[in-house]
GROMACS .gro file of N, CA and C in nm:
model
  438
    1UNK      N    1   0.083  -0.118   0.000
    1UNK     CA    2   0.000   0.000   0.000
    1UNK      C    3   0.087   0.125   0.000
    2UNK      N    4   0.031   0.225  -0.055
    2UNK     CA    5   0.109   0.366  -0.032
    2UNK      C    6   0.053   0.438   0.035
    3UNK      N    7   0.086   0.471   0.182
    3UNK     CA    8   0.038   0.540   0.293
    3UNK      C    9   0.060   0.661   0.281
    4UNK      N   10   0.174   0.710   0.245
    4UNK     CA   11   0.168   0.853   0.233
    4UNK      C   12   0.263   0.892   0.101
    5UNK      N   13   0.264   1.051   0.065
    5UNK     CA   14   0.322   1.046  -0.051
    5UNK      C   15   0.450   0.967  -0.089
    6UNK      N   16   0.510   0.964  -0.205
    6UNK     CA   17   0.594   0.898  -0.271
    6UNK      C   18   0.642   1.025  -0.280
    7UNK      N   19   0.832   1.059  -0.308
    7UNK     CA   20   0.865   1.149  -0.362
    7UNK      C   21   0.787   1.150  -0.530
    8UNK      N   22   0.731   1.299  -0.552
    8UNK     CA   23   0.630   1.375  -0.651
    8UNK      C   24   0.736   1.369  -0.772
    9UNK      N   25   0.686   1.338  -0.854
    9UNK     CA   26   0.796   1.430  -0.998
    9UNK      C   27   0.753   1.566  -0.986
   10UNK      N   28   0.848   1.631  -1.063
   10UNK     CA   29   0.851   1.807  -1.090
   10UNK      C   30   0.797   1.832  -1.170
   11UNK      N   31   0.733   1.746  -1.240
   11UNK     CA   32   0.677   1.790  -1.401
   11UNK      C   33   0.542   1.675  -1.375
   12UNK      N   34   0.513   1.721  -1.530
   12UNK     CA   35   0.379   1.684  -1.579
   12UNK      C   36   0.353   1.520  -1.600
   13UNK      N   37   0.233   1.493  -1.589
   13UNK     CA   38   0.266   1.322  -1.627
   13UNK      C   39   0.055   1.293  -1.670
   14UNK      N   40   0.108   1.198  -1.795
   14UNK     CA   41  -0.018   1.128  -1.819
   14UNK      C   42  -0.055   0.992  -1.734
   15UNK      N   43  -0.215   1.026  -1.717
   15UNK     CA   44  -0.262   0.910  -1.617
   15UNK      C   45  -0.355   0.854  -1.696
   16UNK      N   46  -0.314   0.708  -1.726
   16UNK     CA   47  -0.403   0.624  -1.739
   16UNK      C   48  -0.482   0.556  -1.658
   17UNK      N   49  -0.629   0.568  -1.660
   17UNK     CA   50  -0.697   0.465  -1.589
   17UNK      C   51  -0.851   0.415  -1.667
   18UNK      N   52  -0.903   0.332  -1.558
   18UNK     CA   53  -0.995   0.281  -1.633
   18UNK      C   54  -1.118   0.334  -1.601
   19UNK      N   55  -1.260   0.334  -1.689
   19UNK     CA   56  -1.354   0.421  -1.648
   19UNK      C   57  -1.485   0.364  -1.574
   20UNK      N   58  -1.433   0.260  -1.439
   20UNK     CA   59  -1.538   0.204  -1.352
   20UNK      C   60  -1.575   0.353  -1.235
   21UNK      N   61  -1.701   0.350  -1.238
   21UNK     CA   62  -1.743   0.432  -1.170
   21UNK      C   63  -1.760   0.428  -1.003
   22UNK      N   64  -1.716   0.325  -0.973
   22UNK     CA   65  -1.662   0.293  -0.862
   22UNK      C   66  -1.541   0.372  -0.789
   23UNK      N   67  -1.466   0.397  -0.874
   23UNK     CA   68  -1.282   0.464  -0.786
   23UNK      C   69  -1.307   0.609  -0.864
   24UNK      N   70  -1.375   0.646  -0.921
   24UNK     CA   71  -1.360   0.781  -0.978
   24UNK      C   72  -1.273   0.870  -0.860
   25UNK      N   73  -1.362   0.884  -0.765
   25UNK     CA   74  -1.328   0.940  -0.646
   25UNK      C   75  -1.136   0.902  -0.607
   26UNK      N   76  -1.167   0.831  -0.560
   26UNK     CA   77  -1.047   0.731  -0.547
   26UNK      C   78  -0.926   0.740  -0.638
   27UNK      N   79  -0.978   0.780  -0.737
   27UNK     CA   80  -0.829   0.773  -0.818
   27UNK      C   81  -0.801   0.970  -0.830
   28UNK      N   82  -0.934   1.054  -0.802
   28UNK     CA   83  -0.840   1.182  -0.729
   28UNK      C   84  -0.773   1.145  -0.600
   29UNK      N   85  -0.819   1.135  -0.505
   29UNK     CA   86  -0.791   1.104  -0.390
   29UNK      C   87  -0.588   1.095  -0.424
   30UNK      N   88  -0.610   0.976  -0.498
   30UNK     CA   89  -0.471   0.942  -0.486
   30UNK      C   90  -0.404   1.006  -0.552
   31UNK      N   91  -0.413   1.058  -0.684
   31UNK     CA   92  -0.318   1.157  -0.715
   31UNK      C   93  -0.284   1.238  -0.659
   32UNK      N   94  -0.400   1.300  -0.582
   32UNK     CA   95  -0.393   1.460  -0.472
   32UNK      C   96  -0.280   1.389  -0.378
   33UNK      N   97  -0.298   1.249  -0.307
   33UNK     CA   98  -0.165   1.244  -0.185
   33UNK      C   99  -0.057   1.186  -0.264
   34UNK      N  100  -0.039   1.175  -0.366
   34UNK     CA  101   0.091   1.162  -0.422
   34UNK      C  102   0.151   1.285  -0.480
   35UNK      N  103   0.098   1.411  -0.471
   35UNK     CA  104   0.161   1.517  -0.481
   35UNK      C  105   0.103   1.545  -0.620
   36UNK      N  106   0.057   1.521  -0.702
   36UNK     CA  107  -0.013   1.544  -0.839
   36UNK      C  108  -0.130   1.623  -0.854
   37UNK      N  109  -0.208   1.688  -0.745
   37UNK     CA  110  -0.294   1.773  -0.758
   37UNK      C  111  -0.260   1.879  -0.905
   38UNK      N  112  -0.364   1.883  -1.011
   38UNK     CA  113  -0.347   1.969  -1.158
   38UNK      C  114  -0.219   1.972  -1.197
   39UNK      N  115  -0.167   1.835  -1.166
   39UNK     CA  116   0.007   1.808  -1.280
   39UNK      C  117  -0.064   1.684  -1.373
   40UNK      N  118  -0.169   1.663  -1.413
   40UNK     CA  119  -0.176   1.516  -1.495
   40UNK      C  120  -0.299   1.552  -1.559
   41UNK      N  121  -0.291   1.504  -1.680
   41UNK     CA  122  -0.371   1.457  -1.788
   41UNK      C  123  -0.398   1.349  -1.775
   42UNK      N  124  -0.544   1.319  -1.779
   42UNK     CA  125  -0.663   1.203  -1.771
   42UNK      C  126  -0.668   1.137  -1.892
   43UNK      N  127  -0.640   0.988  -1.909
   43UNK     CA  128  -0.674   0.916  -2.022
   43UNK      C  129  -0.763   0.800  -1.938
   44UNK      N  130  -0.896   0.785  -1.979
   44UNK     CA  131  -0.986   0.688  -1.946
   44UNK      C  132  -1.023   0.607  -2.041
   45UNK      N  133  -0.991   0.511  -2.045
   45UNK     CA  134  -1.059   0.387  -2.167
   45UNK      C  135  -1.081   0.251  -2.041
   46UNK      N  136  -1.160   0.187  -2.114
   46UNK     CA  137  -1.212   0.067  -1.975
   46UNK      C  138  -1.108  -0.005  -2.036
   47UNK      N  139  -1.023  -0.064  -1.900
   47UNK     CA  140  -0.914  -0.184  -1.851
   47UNK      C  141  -0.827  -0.122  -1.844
   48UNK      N  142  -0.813   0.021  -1.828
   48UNK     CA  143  -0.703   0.080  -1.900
   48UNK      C  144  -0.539   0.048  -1.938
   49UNK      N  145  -0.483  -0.030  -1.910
   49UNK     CA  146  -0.355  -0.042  -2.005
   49UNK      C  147  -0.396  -0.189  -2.106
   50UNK      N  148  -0.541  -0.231  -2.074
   50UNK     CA  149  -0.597  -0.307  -2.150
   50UNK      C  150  -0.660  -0.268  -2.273
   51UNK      N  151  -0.700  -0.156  -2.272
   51UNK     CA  152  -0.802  -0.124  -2.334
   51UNK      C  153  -0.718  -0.003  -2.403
   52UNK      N  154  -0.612   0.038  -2.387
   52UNK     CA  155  -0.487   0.098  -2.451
   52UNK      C  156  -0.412   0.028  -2.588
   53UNK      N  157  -0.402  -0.136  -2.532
   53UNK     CA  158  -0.352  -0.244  -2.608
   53UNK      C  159  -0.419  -0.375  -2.692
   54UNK      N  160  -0.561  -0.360  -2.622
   54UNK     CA  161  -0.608  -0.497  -2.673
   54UNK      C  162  -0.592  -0.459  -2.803
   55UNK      N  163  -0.585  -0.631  -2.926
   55UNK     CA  164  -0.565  -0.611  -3.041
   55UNK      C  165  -0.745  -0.560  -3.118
   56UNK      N  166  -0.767  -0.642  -3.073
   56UNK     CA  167  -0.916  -0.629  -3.086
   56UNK      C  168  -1.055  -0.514  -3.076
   57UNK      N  169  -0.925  -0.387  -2.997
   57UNK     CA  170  -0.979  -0.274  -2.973
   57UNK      C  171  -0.904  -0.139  -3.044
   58UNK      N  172  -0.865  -0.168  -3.214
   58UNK     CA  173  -0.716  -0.055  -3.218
   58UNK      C  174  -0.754   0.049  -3.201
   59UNK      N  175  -0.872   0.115  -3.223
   59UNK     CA  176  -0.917   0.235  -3.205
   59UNK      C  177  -0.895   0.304  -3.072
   60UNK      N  178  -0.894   0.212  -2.960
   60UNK     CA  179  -0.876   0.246  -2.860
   60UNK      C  180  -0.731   0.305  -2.825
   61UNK      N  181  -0.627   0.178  -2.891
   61UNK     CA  182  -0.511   0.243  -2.862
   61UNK      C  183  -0.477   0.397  -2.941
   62UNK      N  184  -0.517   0.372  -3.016
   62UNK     CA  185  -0.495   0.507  -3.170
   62UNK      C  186  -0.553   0.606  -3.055
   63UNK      N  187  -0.653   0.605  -2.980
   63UNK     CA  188  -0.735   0.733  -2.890
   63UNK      C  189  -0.612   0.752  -2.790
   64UNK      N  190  -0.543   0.664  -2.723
   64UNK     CA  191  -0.384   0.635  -2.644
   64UNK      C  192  -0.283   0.721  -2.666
   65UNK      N  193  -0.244   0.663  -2.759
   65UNK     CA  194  -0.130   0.760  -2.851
   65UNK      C  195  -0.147   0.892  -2.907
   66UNK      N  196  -0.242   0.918  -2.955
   66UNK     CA  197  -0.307   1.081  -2.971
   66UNK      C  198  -0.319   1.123  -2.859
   67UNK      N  199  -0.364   1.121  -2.773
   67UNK     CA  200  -0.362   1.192  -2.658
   67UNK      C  201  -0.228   1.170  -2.578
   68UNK      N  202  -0.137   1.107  -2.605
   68UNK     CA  203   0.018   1.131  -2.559
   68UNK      C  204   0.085   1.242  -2.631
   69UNK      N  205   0.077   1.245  -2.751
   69UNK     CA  206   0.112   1.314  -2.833
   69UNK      C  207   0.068   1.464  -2.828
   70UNK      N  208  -0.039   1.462  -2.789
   70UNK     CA  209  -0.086   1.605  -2.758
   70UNK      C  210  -0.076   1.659  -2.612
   71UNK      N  211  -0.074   1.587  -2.495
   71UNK     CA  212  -0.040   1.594  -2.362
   71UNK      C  213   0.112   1.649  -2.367
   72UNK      N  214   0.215   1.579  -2.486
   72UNK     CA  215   0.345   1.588  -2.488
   72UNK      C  216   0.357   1.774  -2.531
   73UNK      N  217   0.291   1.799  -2.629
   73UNK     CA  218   0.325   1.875  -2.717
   73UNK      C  219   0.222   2.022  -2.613
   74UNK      N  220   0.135   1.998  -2.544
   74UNK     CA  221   0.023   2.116  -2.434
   74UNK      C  222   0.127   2.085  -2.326
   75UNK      N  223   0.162   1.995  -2.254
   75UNK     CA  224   0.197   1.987  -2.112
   75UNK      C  225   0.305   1.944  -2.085
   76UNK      N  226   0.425   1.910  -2.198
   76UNK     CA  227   0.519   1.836  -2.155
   76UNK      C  228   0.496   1.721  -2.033
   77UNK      N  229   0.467   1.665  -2.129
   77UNK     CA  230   0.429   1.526  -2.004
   77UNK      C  231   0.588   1.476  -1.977
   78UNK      N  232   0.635   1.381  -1.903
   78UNK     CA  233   0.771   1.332  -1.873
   78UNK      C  234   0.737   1.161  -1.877
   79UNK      N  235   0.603   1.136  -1.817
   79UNK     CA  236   0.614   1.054  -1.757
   79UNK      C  237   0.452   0.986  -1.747
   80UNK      N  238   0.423   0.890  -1.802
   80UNK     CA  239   0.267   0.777  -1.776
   80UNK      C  240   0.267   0.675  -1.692
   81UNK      N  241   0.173   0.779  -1.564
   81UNK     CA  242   0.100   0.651  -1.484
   81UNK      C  243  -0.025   0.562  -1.530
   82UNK      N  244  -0.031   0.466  -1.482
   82UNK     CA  245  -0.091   0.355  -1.517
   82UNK      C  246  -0.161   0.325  -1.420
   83UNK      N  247  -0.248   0.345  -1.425
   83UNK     CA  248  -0.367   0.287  -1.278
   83UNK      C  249  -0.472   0.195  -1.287
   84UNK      N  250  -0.422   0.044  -1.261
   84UNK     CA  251  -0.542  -0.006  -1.289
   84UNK      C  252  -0.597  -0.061  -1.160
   85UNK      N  253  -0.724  -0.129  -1.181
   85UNK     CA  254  -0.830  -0.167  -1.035
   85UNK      C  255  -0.873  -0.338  -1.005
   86UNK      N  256  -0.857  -0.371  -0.905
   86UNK     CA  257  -0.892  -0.519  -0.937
   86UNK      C  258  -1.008  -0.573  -0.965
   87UNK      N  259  -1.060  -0.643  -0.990
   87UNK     CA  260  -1.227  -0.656  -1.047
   87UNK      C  261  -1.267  -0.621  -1.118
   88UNK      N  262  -1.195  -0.568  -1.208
   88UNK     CA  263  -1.218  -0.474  -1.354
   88UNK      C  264  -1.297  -0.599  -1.470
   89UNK      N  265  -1.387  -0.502  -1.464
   89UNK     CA  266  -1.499  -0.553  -1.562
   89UNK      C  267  -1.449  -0.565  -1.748
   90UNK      N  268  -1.327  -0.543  -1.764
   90UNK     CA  269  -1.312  -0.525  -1.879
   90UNK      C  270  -1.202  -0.633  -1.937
   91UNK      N  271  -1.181  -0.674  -1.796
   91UNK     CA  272  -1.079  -0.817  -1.774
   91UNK      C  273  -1.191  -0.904  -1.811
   92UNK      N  274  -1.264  -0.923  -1.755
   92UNK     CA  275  -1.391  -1.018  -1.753
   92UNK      C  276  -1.450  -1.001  -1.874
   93UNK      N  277  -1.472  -0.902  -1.944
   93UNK     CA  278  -1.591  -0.918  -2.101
   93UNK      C  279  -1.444  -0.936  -2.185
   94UNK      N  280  -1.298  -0.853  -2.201
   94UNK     CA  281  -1.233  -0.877  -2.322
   94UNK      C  282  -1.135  -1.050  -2.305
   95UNK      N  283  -1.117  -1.058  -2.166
   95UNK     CA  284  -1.029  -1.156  -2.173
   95UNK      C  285  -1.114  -1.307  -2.087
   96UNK      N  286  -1.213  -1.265  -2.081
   96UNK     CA  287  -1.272  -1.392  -1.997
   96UNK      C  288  -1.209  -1.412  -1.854
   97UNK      N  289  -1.135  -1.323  -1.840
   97UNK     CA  290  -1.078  -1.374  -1.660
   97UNK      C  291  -1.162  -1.277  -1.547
   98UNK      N  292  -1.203  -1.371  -1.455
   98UNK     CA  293  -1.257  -1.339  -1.349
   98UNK      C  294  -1.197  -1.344  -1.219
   99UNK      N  295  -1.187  -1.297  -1.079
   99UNK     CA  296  -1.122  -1.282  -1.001
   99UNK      C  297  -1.180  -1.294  -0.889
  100UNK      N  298  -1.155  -1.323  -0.783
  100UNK     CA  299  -1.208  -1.305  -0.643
  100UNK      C  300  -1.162  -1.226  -0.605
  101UNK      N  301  -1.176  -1.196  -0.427
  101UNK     CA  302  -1.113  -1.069  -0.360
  101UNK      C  303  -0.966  -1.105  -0.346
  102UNK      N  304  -0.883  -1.013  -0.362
  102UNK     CA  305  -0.759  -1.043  -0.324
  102UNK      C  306  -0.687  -1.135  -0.370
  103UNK      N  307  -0.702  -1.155  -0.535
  103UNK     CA  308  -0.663  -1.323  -0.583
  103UNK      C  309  -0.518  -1.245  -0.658
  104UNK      N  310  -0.391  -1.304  -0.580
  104UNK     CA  311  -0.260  -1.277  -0.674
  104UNK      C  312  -0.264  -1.320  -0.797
  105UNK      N  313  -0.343  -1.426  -0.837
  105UNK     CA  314  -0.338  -1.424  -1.021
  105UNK      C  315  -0.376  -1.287  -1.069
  106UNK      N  316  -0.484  -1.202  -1.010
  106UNK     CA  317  -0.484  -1.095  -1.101
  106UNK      C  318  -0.420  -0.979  -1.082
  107UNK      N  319  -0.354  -1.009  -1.001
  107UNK     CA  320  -0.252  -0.873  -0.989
  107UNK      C  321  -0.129  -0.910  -1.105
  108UNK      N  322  -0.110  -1.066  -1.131
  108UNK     CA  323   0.002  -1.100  -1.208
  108UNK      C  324  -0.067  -1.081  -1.319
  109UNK      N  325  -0.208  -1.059  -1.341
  109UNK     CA  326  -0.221  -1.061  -1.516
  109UNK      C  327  -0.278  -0.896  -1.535
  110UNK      N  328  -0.276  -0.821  -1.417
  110UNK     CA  329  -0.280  -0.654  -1.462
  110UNK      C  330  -0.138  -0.657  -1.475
  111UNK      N  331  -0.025  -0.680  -1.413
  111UNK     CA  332   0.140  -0.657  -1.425
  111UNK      C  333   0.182  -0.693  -1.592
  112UNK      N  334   0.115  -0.824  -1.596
  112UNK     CA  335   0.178  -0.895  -1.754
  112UNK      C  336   0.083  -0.749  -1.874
  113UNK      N  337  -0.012  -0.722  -1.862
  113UNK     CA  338  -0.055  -0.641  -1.941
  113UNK      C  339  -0.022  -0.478  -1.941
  114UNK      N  340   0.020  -0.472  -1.813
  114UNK     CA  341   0.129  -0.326  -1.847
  114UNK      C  342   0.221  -0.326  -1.866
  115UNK      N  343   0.348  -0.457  -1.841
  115UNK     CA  344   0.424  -0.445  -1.930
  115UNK      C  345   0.471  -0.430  -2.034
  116UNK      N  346   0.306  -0.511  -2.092
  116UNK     CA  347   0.299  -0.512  -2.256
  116UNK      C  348   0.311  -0.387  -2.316
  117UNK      N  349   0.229  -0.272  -2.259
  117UNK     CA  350   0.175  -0.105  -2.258
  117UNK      C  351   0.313  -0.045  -2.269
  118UNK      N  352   0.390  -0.075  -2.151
  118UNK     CA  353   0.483  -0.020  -2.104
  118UNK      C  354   0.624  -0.016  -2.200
  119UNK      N  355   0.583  -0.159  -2.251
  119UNK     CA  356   0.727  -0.143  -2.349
  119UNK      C  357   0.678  -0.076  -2.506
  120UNK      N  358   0.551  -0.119  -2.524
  120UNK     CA  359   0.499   0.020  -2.652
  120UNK      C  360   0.561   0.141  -2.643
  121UNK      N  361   0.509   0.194  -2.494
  121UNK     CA  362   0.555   0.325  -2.472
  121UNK      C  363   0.673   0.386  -2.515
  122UNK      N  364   0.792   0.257  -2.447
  122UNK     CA  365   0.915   0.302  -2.451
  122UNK      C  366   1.017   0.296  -2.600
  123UNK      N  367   0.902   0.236  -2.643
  123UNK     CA  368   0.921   0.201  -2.826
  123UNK      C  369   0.868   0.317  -2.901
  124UNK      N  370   0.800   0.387  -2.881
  124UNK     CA  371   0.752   0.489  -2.929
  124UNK      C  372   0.764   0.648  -2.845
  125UNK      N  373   0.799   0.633  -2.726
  125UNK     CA  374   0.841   0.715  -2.637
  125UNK      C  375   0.953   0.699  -2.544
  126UNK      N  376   1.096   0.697  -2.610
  126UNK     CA  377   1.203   0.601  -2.475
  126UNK      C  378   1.211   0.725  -2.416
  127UNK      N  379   1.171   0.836  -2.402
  127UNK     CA  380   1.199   0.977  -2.289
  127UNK      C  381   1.093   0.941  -2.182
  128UNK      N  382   0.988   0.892  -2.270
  128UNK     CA  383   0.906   0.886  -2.118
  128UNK      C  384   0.900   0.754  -1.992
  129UNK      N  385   0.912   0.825  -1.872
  129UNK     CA  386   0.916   0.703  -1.742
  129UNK      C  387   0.746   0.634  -1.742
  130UNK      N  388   0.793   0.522  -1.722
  130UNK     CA  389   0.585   0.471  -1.694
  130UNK      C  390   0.590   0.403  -1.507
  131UNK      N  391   0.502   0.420  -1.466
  131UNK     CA  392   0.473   0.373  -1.323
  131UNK      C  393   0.349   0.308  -1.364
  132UNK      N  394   0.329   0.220  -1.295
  132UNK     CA  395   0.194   0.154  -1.290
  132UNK      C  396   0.121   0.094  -1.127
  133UNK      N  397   0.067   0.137  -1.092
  133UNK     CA  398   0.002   0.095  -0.996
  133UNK      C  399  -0.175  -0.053  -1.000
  134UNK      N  400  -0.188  -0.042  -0.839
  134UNK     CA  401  -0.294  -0.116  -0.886
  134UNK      C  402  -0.368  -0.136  -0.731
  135UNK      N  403  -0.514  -0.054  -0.790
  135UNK     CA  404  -0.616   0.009  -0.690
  135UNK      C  405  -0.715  -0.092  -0.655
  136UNK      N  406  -0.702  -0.129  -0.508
  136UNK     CA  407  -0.821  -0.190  -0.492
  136UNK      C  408  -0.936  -0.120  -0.464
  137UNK      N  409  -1.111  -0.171  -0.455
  137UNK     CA  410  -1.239  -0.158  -0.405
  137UNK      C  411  -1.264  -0.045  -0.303
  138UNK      N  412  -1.145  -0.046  -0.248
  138UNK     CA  413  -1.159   0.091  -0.149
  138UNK      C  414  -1.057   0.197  -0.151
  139UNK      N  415  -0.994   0.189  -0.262
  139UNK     CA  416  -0.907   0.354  -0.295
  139UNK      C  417  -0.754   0.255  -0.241
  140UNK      N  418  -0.719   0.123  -0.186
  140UNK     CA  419  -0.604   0.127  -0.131
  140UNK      C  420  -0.460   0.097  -0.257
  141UNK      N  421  -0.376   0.150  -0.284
  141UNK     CA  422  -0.294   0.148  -0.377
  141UNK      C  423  -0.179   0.072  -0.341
  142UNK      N  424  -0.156  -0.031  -0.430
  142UNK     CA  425  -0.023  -0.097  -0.459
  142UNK      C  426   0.077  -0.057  -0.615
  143UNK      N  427   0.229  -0.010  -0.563
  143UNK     CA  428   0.243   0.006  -0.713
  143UNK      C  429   0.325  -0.139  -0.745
  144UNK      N  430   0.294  -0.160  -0.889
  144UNK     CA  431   0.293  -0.259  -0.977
  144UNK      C  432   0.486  -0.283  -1.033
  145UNK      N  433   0.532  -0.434  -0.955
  145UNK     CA  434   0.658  -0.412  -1.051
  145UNK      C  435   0.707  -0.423  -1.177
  146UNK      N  436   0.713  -0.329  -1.258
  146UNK     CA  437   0.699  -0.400  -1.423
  146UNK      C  438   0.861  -0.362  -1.475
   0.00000   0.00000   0.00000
């Protein structure tokens, strides 16, 4: 869990997350105590580093990359967080996997799918840093080792 802030970057950074209406709240919450209060640009697509990458969804990623590109070029972004949630409904309709509370398989298959994200990024963006985290049911945050 992250109890209190993390040292903040100095600059700007894109946030990916996903658009369950559940953590809306929750995912200000946490930017505000990680020091990010109006330093980040919002990218919402459901699963989000899923729904960034699935093959099956390119439009989605194409909506990804345009909005990096323009975050880069308005805000000097440095840097994409990655926020995803456990129980994510978008695991369940695109990939068929379902989860219980607290099940380490799905923390290992949000990790395997931002890596995937993560090395796009750095293929198409090696300036930018990616973090990825991963939010449970009640706002509590783990970050993700990728």
């Amino acid at each position: 869990m992250i109890p209190s802030p993390p040292h903040a970057p100095l600059h700007n950074i894109l946030l990916l997350s996903c658009m369950d209406l559940r953590l809306l709240d929750e995912i200000v919450a946490f930017m505000d105590l990680i020091g990010m209060t109006n330093r980040y640009d919002h990218v919402i697509l459901a699963g989000a580093a899923l729904g960034a990458s699935y093959d099956g969804l390119p439009h989605w990623g194409q909506t990804f990359w345009d909005h990096i590109d323009i975050a880069r070029d308005l805000h000097d972004i440095r840097e994409v967080y990655i926020l995803e949630h456990r129980q994510c409904g978008a695991y369940r309709k695109l990939l068929g996997l379902s989860f219980g509370d607290h099940d380490e398989t799905e923390a290992l298959a949000h990790a395997e799918v931002v890596s995937r994200l993560k090395s796009q990024i750095q293929v198409r963006h090696p300036d930018l840093g990616v973090r990825a985290f991963l939010m449970d049911l009640f706002g509590g945050v783990t970050e993700l080792a990728i």
